CSV table of C-alpha atoms in Angstrom, one decimal:
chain,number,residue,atom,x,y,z
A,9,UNK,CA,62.0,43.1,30.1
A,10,UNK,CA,59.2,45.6,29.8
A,11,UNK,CA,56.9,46.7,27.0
A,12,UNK,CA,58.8,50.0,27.4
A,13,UNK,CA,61.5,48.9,25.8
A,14,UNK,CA,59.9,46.8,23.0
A,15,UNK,CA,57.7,46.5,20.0
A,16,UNK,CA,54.8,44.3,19.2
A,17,UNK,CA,56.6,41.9,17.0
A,18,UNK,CA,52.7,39.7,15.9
A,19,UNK,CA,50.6,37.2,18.1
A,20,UNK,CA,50.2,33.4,18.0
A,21,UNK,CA,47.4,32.9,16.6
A,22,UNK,CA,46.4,29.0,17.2
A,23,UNK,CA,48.1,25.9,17.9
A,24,UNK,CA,49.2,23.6,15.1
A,25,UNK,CA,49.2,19.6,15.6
A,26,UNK,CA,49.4,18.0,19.0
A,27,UNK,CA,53.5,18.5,19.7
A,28,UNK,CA,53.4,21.8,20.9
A,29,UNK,CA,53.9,23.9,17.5
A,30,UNK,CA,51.9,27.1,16.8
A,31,UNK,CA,51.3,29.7,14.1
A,32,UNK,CA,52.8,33.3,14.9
A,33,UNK,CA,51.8,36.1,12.5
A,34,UNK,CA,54.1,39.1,12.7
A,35,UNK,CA,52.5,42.3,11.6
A,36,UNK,CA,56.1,43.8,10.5
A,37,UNK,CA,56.8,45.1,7.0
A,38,UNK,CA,59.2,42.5,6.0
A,39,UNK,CA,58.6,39.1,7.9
A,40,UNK,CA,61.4,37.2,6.1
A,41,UNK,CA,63.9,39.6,8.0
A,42,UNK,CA,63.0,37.2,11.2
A,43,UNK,CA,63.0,33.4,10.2
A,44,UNK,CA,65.9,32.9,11.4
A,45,UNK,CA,64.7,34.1,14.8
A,46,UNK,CA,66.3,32.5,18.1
A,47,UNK,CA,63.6,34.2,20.6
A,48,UNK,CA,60.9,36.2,21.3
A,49,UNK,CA,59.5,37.7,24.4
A,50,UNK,CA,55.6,36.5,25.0
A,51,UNK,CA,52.8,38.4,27.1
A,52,UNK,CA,51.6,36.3,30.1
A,53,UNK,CA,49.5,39.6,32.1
A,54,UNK,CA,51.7,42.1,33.1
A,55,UNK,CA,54.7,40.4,32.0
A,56,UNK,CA,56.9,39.6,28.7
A,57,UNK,CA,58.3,36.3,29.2
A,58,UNK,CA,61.7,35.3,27.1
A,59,UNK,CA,60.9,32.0,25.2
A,60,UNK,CA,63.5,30.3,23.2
A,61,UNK,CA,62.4,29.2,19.4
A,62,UNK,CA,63.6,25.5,18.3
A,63,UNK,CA,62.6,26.4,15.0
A,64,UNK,CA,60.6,29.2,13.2
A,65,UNK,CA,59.0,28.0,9.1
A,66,UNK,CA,58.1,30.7,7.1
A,67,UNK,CA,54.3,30.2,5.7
A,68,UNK,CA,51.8,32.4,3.9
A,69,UNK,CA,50.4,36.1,4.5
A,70,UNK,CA,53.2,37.2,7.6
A,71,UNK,CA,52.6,33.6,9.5
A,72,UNK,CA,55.3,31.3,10.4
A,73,UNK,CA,55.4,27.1,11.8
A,74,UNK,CA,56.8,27.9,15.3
A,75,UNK,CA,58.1,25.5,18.1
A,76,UNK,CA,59.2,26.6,21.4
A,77,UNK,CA,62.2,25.0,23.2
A,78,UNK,CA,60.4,22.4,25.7
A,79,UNK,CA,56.7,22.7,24.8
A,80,UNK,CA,56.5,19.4,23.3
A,81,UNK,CA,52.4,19.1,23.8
A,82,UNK,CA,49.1,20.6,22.5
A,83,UNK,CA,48.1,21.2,26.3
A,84,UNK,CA,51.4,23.3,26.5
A,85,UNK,CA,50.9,25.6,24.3
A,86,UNK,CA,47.4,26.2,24.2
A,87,UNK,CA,47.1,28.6,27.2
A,88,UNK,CA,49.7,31.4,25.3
A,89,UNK,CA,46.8,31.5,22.3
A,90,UNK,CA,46.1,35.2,21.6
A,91,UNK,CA,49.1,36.0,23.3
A,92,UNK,CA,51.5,39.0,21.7
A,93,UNK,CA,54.8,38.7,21.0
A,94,UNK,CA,57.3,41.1,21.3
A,95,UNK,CA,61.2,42.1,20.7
A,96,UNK,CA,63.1,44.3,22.3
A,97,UNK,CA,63.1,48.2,20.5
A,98,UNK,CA,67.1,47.2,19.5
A,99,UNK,CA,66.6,44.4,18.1
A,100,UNK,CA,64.9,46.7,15.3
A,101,UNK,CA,66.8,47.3,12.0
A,102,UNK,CA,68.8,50.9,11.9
A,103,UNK,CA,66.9,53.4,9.1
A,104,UNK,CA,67.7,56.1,7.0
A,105,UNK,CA,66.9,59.4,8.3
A,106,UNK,CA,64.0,60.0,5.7
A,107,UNK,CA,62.5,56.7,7.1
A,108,UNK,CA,60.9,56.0,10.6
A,109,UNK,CA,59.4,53.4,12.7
A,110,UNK,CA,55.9,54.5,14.0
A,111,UNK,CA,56.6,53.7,17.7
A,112,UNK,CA,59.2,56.7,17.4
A,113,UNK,CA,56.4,59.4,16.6
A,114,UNK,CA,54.9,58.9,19.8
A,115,UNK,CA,55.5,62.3,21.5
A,116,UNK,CA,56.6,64.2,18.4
A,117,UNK,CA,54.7,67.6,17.6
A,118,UNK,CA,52.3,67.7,14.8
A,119,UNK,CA,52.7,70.5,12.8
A,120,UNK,CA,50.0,71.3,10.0
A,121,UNK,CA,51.1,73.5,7.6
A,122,UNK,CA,47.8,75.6,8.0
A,123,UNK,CA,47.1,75.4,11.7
A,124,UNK,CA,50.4,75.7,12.8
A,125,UNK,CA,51.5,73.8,15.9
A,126,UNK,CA,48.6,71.1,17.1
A,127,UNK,CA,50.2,68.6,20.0
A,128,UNK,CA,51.8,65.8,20.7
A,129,UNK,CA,51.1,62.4,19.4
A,130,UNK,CA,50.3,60.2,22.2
A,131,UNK,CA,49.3,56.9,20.3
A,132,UNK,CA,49.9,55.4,17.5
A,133,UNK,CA,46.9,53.0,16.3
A,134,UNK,CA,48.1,50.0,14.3
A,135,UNK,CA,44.8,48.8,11.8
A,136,UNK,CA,44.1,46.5,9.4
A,137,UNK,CA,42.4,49.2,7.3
A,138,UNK,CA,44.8,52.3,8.0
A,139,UNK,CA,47.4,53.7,10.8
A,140,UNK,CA,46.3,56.5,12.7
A,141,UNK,CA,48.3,58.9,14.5
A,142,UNK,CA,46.2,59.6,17.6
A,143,UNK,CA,46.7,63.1,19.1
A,144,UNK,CA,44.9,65.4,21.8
A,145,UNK,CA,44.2,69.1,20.8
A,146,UNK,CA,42.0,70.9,22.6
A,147,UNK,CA,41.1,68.4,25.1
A,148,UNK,CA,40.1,66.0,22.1
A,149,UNK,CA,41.9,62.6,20.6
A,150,UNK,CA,42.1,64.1,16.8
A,151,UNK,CA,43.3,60.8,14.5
A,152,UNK,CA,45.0,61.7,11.3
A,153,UNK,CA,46.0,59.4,9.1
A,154,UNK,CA,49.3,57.8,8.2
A,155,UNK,CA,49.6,58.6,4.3
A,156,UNK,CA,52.0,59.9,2.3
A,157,UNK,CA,50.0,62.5,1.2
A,158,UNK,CA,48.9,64.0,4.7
A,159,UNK,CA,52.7,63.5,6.7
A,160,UNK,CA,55.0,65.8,4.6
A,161,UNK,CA,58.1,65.1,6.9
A,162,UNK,CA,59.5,63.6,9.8
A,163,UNK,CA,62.2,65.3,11.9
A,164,UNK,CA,63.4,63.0,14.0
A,165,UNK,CA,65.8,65.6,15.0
A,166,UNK,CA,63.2,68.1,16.1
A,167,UNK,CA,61.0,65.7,16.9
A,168,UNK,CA,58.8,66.8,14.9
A,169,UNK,CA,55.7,65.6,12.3
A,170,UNK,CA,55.1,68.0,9.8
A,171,UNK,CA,51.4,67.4,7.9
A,172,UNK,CA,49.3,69.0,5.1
A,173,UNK,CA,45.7,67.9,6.7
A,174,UNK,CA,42.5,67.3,4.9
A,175,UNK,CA,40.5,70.7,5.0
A,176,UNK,CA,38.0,70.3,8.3
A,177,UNK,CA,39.7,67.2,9.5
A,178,UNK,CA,40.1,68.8,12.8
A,179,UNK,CA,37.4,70.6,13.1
A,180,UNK,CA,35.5,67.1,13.1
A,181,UNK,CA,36.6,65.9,16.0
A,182,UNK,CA,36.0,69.6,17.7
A,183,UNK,CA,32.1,69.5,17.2
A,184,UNK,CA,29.9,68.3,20.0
């Protein structure tokens, strides 16, 4: 399995007791969808590495009680702190056509309903504060964000992001 084909499901964030439990926190939308989760796919380098779940206990704020199937120590588990954890992309819940998953707008054309065609999205930026789609336009990474009132629509079928952007917005990121 390859990042390629999946999505950064959360991270484990520390270890919890001395038997080899942890505390995950997913950064998804809807973390109940995935308590009764059987496995997840962890980052050791290069390389996602399938790890069966023994049990998974919902707690506060998008973290969950997590065991893995024969990690029954502290010193086990330990090493995979700060490790991400990730799903395969079909393991994702099917959406309505008006609805979209952000890893999907990477390589979509930004359309501004002002400036006409822009580029392509190459990144998507995941933060605490706000998403950003991250674009290049004119040799420049241009970040808009992710808010109802800048993206107008998505056409997944055209592949296609069409945006009313903040007057100058781009022009910021063109000054030297």
């Amino acid at each position: 399995m390859n990042k390629d084909n999946c999505y950064q499901l959360g991270h484990i964030a520390k270890v919890h007791g001395l038997h080899g439990e942890v505390l995950l926190v997913l950064d998804v939308d809807y973390p109940d969808d995935y308590e009764g989760l059987g496995h997840v796919f962890v980052e050791n380098g290069n390389r996602l590495v399938p790890y069966i779940l023994e049990h998974m206990v919902p707690q506060p704020n998008n973290r969950f009680l997590a065991k893995f199937e024969e990690f029954d120590h502290v010193d086990k588990v330990k090493p995979m702190v700060g490790s991400a954890l990730y799903l395969p992309v079909t393991a994702l819940p099917e959406l309505d056509d008006d609805q979209y998953y952000f890893h999907e707008l990477v390589d979509f054309l930004v359309v501004d309903e002002e400036l006409g065609e822009l580029g392509k999205v190459k990144v998507i930026y995941d933060m605490e504060t706000q998403d950003l789609i991250g674009m290049e336009y004119k040799d420049r990474e241009v970040l808009i964000p992710l808010k109802d009132e800048i993206i107008q629509k998505v056409d997944k079928a055209e592949k296609k992001v069409f945006c009313r952007l903040p007057e100058g917005l781009v022009d910021i990121y063109l000054e030297d």
